[in-house]
Amino acid sequence: NVIRKRISASIPVGDLIDVEKEKARLLKQKEEMEGYISINEKKLQNRDFVNKAPEKVVDMTKKKLEENRKTLGEIEENIENLS
């Protein structure tokens, strides 16, 4: 049997990284991810795309949107943790 546990640890990163640079990097990633989310939302709101695109493509777009939203949440959490 394999037992898996998830361990979470907090360490002060202020001495390890430049917090302001890391925040700036994360804010840029957040902005990019919001753009990806917007693009995929617009695609899925477009009836022509949903009706004419192969089902595989529509499903892939939905999956990308879900992944992008998850990634955005992680980025926002990281920004919050640096504050």
GROMACS .gro file of C-alpha atoms in nm:
model
   83
    1ASN     CA    1   0.000   0.000   0.000
    2VAL     CA    2   0.109   0.351  -0.077
    3ILE     CA    3   0.022   0.625   0.168
    4ARG     CA    4   0.045   0.978   0.045
    5LYS     CA    5   0.028   1.280   0.265
    6ARG     CA    6   0.033   1.640   0.167
    7ILE     CA    7   0.250   1.856   0.382
    8SER     CA    8   0.235   2.231   0.385
    9ALA     CA    9   0.506   2.440   0.543
   10SER     CA   10   0.557   2.813   0.575
   11ILE     CA   11   0.899   2.969   0.576
   12PRO     CA   12   0.981   3.339   0.582
   13VAL     CA   13   1.095   3.422   0.232
   14GLY     CA   14   1.189   3.783   0.292
   15ASP     CA   15   1.554   3.692   0.340
   16LEU     CA   16   1.560   3.447   0.049
   17ILE     CA   17   1.404   3.648  -0.233
   18ASP     CA   18   1.336   4.006  -0.331
   19VAL     CA   19   0.970   4.023  -0.228
   20GLU     CA   20   0.890   4.327  -0.442
   21LYS     CA   21   1.038   4.167  -0.755
   22GLU     CA   22   0.845   3.848  -0.685
   23LYS     CA   23   0.522   4.044  -0.639
   24ALA     CA   24   0.583   4.224  -0.968
   25ARG     CA   25   0.647   3.893  -1.143
   26LEU     CA   26   0.330   3.742  -0.997
   27LEU     CA   27   0.123   4.048  -1.088
   28LYS     CA   28   0.244   4.017  -1.447
   29GLN     CA   29   0.151   3.647  -1.447
   30LYS     CA   30  -0.189   3.737  -1.303
   31GLU     CA   31  -0.251   3.989  -1.579
   32GLU     CA   32  -0.151   3.737  -1.847
   33MET     CA   33  -0.373   3.467  -1.695
   34GLU     CA   34  -0.668   3.707  -1.682
   35GLY     CA   35  -0.612   3.770  -2.053
   36TYR     CA   36  -0.614   3.395  -2.129
   37ILE     CA   37  -0.931   3.355  -1.926
   38SER     CA   38  -1.097   3.641  -2.112
   39ILE     CA   39  -1.004   3.494  -2.451
   40ASN     CA   40  -1.140   3.150  -2.364
   41GLU     CA   41  -1.458   3.293  -2.210
   42LYS     CA   42  -1.522   3.494  -2.527
   43LYS     CA   43  -1.468   3.184  -2.742
   44LEU     CA   44  -1.714   2.984  -2.535
   45GLN     CA   45  -1.971   3.268  -2.543
   46ASN     CA   46  -1.950   3.275  -2.924
   47ARG     CA   47  -2.234   3.058  -3.053
   48ASP     CA   48  -2.064   3.009  -3.390
   49PHE     CA   49  -1.751   2.874  -3.221
   50VAL     CA   50  -1.946   2.640  -2.994
   51ASN     CA   51  -2.172   2.517  -3.276
   52LYS     CA   52  -1.917   2.490  -3.557
   53ALA     CA   53  -1.592   2.393  -3.387
   54PRO     CA   54  -1.524   2.023  -3.340
   55GLU     CA   55  -1.643   1.899  -3.002
   56LYS     CA   56  -1.283   1.817  -2.911
   57VAL     CA   57  -1.180   2.179  -2.962
   58VAL     CA   58  -1.469   2.312  -2.753
   59ASP     CA   59  -1.389   2.062  -2.476
   60MET     CA   60  -1.022   2.159  -2.488
   61THR     CA   61  -1.115   2.527  -2.459
   62LYS     CA   62  -1.334   2.450  -2.156
   63LYS     CA   63  -1.049   2.253  -2.000
   64LYS     CA   64  -0.802   2.538  -2.066
   65LEU     CA   65  -1.043   2.784  -1.908
   66GLU     CA   66  -1.077   2.566  -1.599
   67GLU     CA   67  -0.698   2.526  -1.573
   68ASN     CA   68  -0.645   2.900  -1.623
   69ARG     CA   69  -0.891   2.982  -1.345
   70LYS     CA   70  -0.717   2.737  -1.113
   71THR     CA   71  -0.377   2.885  -1.199
   72LEU     CA   72  -0.512   3.237  -1.143
   73GLY     CA   73  -0.633   3.133  -0.798
   74GLU     CA   74  -0.289   2.995  -0.716
   75ILE     CA   75  -0.119   3.314  -0.837
   76GLU     CA   76  -0.356   3.528  -0.630
   77GLU     CA   77  -0.287   3.309  -0.325
   78ASN     CA   78   0.088   3.350  -0.377
   79ILE     CA   79   0.049   3.727  -0.403
   80GLU     CA   80  -0.156   3.728  -0.083
   81ASN     CA   81   0.107   3.518   0.094
   82LEU     CA   82   0.374   3.773   0.006
   83SER     CA   83   0.173   4.059   0.152
   0.00000   0.00000   0.00000
